[in-house]
Amino acid sequence: MDSERELAFIAVHRDSYPRVYRYVRRRVESPELAEELAADVFRVVWQKWHDQPHADIAWLLTVARNLIGNAYRSRDRFVALQAKLRASAELRSGAESEDLLVHDAMAALRDSERDILQMAYWDELSVAEIAGVLQCSEAAAKVRLHRARAAFRKHMPVTPGASKQNSVTQKMGA
């Protein structure tokens, strides 16, 4: 049987989730991030239920607003880190290097695509190991890796030195 606390939480979630999601969705760039942040709002509600057992919409939206701010700050730190890494690679290898082409293509990928390519090539994990990390079947891991490779190819520029690019995409299994 569910406790009183659980039943009350379920009622708050059922009644408030659509409004919280809409609030978050209007303020972030992707539906996936909005879903994640809206779920995090209710994680916080559950954790603080003893402090604030009757979560009204104003409190829920305040929590959402704080989580959105955290997400933006995290994104800004990531963008700044990518810029530093690119500048470092440019200093090390020159402005037209293969390293920069790969860096830029990787930076253009979605997090999930970049992550699976890094597991496959930087961490040298097998498809079975990747499936274990992602907690999915090997078939699903193969499909995700295939899609990530295709996205990587799409972001690699076609340049006059196409032989360089071909060697990089061949190394990436594309």
CSV table of C-alpha atoms in Angstrom, one decimal:
chain,number,residue,atom,x,y,z
A,1,MET,CA,0.0,0.0,0.0
A,2,ASP,CA,1.2,3.5,-0.7
A,3,SER,CA,1.8,5.8,2.2
A,4,GLU,CA,0.0,9.1,2.7
A,5,ARG,CA,3.2,10.9,1.6
A,6,GLU,CA,3.3,8.9,-1.6
A,7,LEU,CA,-0.3,9.4,-2.4
A,8,ALA,CA,0.0,13.1,-1.8
A,9,PHE,CA,3.1,13.3,-4.0
A,10,ILE,CA,1.4,11.4,-6.8
A,11,ALA,CA,-1.5,13.9,-6.6
A,12,VAL,CA,0.8,16.9,-6.8
A,13,HIS,CA,2.7,15.3,-9.7
A,14,ARG,CA,-0.5,14.5,-11.6
A,15,ASP,CA,-2.0,17.9,-11.1
A,16,SER,CA,1.2,20.0,-11.6
A,17,TYR,CA,3.5,18.2,-14.0
A,18,PRO,CA,1.8,19.6,-17.2
A,19,ARG,CA,2.2,23.2,-16.0
A,20,VAL,CA,5.8,22.7,-14.8
A,21,TYR,CA,6.7,21.1,-18.1
A,22,ARG,CA,5.2,23.9,-20.1
A,23,TYR,CA,7.0,26.5,-18.0
A,24,VAL,CA,10.3,24.8,-18.4
A,25,ARG,CA,9.8,24.0,-22.1
A,26,ARG,CA,9.3,27.7,-23.0
A,27,ARG,CA,12.7,28.5,-21.4
A,28,VAL,CA,14.9,25.7,-22.8
A,29,GLU,CA,16.1,24.7,-26.2
A,30,SER,CA,14.9,21.1,-26.4
A,31,PRO,CA,12.0,19.0,-25.3
A,32,GLU,CA,14.4,16.4,-23.9
A,33,LEU,CA,16.0,18.9,-21.6
A,34,ALA,CA,12.6,20.2,-20.6
A,35,GLU,CA,11.5,16.7,-19.7
A,36,GLU,CA,14.7,16.1,-17.7
A,37,LEU,CA,14.3,19.4,-15.8
A,38,ALA,CA,10.6,18.9,-15.1
A,39,ALA,CA,11.4,15.5,-13.7
A,40,ASP,CA,14.2,17.0,-11.6
A,41,VAL,CA,11.6,19.5,-10.2
A,42,PHE,CA,9.6,16.6,-8.8
A,43,ARG,CA,12.8,14.9,-7.5
A,44,VAL,CA,13.5,18.0,-5.5
A,45,VAL,CA,9.8,18.1,-4.3
A,46,TRP,CA,10.1,14.5,-3.2
A,47,GLN,CA,13.4,15.1,-1.4
A,48,LYS,CA,12.0,18.2,0.4
A,49,TRP,CA,8.5,16.9,1.0
A,50,HIS,CA,9.0,17.0,4.8
A,51,ASP,CA,10.0,20.6,4.7
A,52,GLN,CA,7.3,21.7,2.3
A,53,PRO,CA,4.6,19.0,2.2
A,54,HIS,CA,2.0,21.0,0.3
A,55,ALA,CA,3.9,22.0,-2.9
A,56,ASP,CA,2.0,24.9,-4.5
A,57,ILE,CA,2.6,25.9,-8.1
A,58,ALA,CA,4.6,29.0,-7.2
A,59,TRP,CA,7.1,26.9,-5.2
A,60,LEU,CA,7.3,24.3,-8.0
A,61,LEU,CA,8.0,27.0,-10.6
A,62,THR,CA,10.6,28.5,-8.3
A,63,VAL,CA,12.4,25.2,-8.2
A,64,ALA,CA,12.0,24.9,-11.9
A,65,ARG,CA,13.5,28.4,-12.4
A,66,ASN,CA,16.5,27.5,-10.3
A,67,LEU,CA,17.1,24.3,-12.2
A,68,ILE,CA,16.8,26.1,-15.5
A,69,GLY,CA,19.5,28.6,-14.3
A,70,ASN,CA,21.7,25.7,-13.3
A,71,ALA,CA,21.3,24.1,-16.7
A,72,TYR,CA,22.2,27.4,-18.5
A,73,ARG,CA,25.3,27.9,-16.3
A,74,SER,CA,26.3,24.3,-17.0
A,75,ARG,CA,25.9,24.8,-20.7
A,76,ASP,CA,27.9,28.1,-20.6
A,77,ARG,CA,30.7,26.3,-18.8
A,78,PHE,CA,30.7,23.5,-21.4
A,79,VAL,CA,30.8,26.1,-24.3
A,80,ALA,CA,33.7,27.9,-22.6
A,81,LEU,CA,35.6,24.6,-22.1
A,82,GLN,CA,35.1,23.7,-25.8
A,83,ALA,CA,36.4,27.1,-26.8
A,84,LYS,CA,39.5,26.6,-24.6
A,85,LEU,CA,40.1,23.1,-26.0
A,86,ARG,CA,39.8,24.3,-29.6
A,87,ALA,CA,42.2,27.2,-29.0
A,88,SER,CA,44.6,24.8,-27.4
A,89,ALA,CA,44.4,22.4,-30.3
A,90,GLU,CA,44.8,25.3,-32.7
A,91,LEU,CA,48.0,26.4,-31.0
A,92,ARG,CA,49.3,22.8,-30.9
A,93,SER,CA,48.5,21.8,-34.4
A,94,GLY,CA,47.7,24.8,-36.5
A,95,ALA,CA,44.5,26.3,-37.8
A,96,GLU,CA,44.1,23.8,-40.7
A,97,SER,CA,44.9,20.6,-38.8
A,98,GLU,CA,43.0,17.4,-38.9
A,99,ASP,CA,42.7,17.6,-35.1
A,100,LEU,CA,40.6,20.8,-35.4
A,101,LEU,CA,38.4,19.3,-38.0
A,102,VAL,CA,37.7,16.4,-35.7
A,103,HIS,CA,37.3,18.7,-32.7
A,104,ASP,CA,34.7,20.9,-34.6
A,105,ALA,CA,32.8,17.9,-35.9
A,106,MET,CA,32.7,16.3,-32.4
A,107,ALA,CA,31.6,19.6,-30.9
A,108,ALA,CA,28.7,19.8,-33.3
A,109,LEU,CA,27.3,16.5,-32.3
A,110,ARG,CA,24.6,15.9,-29.7
A,111,ASP,CA,25.9,14.8,-26.3
A,112,SER,CA,24.7,11.2,-26.8
A,113,GLU,CA,26.5,11.0,-30.2
A,114,ARG,CA,29.7,12.5,-28.9
A,115,ASP,CA,29.6,10.2,-25.8
A,116,ILE,CA,29.2,7.0,-27.8
A,117,LEU,CA,32.0,7.9,-30.2
A,118,GLN,CA,34.3,8.7,-27.3
A,119,MET,CA,33.5,5.4,-25.7
A,120,ALA,CA,34.2,3.6,-29.0
A,121,TYR,CA,37.4,5.4,-30.1
A,122,TRP,CA,38.9,7.2,-27.1
A,123,ASP,CA,38.1,4.6,-24.4
A,124,GLU,CA,38.3,1.7,-26.9
A,125,LEU,CA,35.2,0.0,-25.6
A,126,SER,CA,33.6,-2.9,-27.6
A,127,VAL,CA,30.0,-2.7,-28.6
A,128,ALA,CA,29.2,-5.1,-25.8
A,129,GLU,CA,30.9,-2.9,-23.3
A,130,ILE,CA,29.2,0.2,-24.7
A,131,ALA,CA,25.9,-1.6,-24.4
A,132,GLY,CA,26.7,-2.3,-20.7
A,133,VAL,CA,27.5,1.3,-20.0
A,134,LEU,CA,24.4,2.5,-21.8
A,135,GLN,CA,22.3,-0.2,-20.2
A,136,CYS,CA,20.9,-1.3,-23.6
A,137,SER,CA,21.1,-4.3,-25.9
A,138,GLU,CA,24.1,-4.8,-28.1
A,139,ALA,CA,21.9,-4.3,-31.1
A,140,ALA,CA,20.7,-0.9,-29.8
A,141,ALA,CA,24.3,0.1,-29.1
A,142,LYS,CA,25.3,-0.9,-32.6
A,143,VAL,CA,22.5,1.3,-34.0
A,144,ARG,CA,23.4,4.2,-31.8
A,145,LEU,CA,27.1,3.9,-32.8
A,146,HIS,CA,26.1,3.7,-36.5
A,147,ARG,CA,23.9,6.9,-36.2
A,148,ALA,CA,26.7,8.7,-34.3
A,149,ARG,CA,29.2,7.8,-37.0
A,150,ALA,CA,26.7,9.1,-39.7
A,151,ALA,CA,26.3,12.4,-37.7
A,152,PHE,CA,30.0,12.7,-37.4
A,153,ARG,CA,30.5,12.3,-41.2
A,154,LYS,CA,27.8,14.9,-41.8
A,155,HIS,CA,29.7,17.4,-39.7
A,156,MET,CA,33.1,16.7,-41.2
A,157,PRO,CA,33.7,19.4,-43.9
A,158,VAL,CA,34.6,18.4,-47.4
A,159,THR,CA,37.9,20.2,-48.1
A,160,PRO,CA,40.4,20.2,-50.9
A,161,GLY,CA,42.6,17.9,-48.7
A,162,ALA,CA,39.9,15.3,-48.8
A,163,SER,CA,42.4,12.5,-48.4
A,164,LYS,CA,43.0,13.7,-44.9
A,165,GLN,CA,39.3,13.8,-44.1
A,166,ASN,CA,38.9,10.3,-45.6
A,167,SER,CA,41.5,8.9,-43.3
A,168,VAL,CA,39.8,10.5,-40.2
A,169,THR,CA,36.4,9.2,-41.2
A,170,GLN,CA,37.8,5.8,-41.9
A,171,LYS,CA,39.4,5.7,-38.5
A,172,MET,CA,36.0,6.6,-37.0
A,173,GLY,CA,34.5,3.6,-38.8
A,174,ALA,CA,32.4,5.8,-41.0
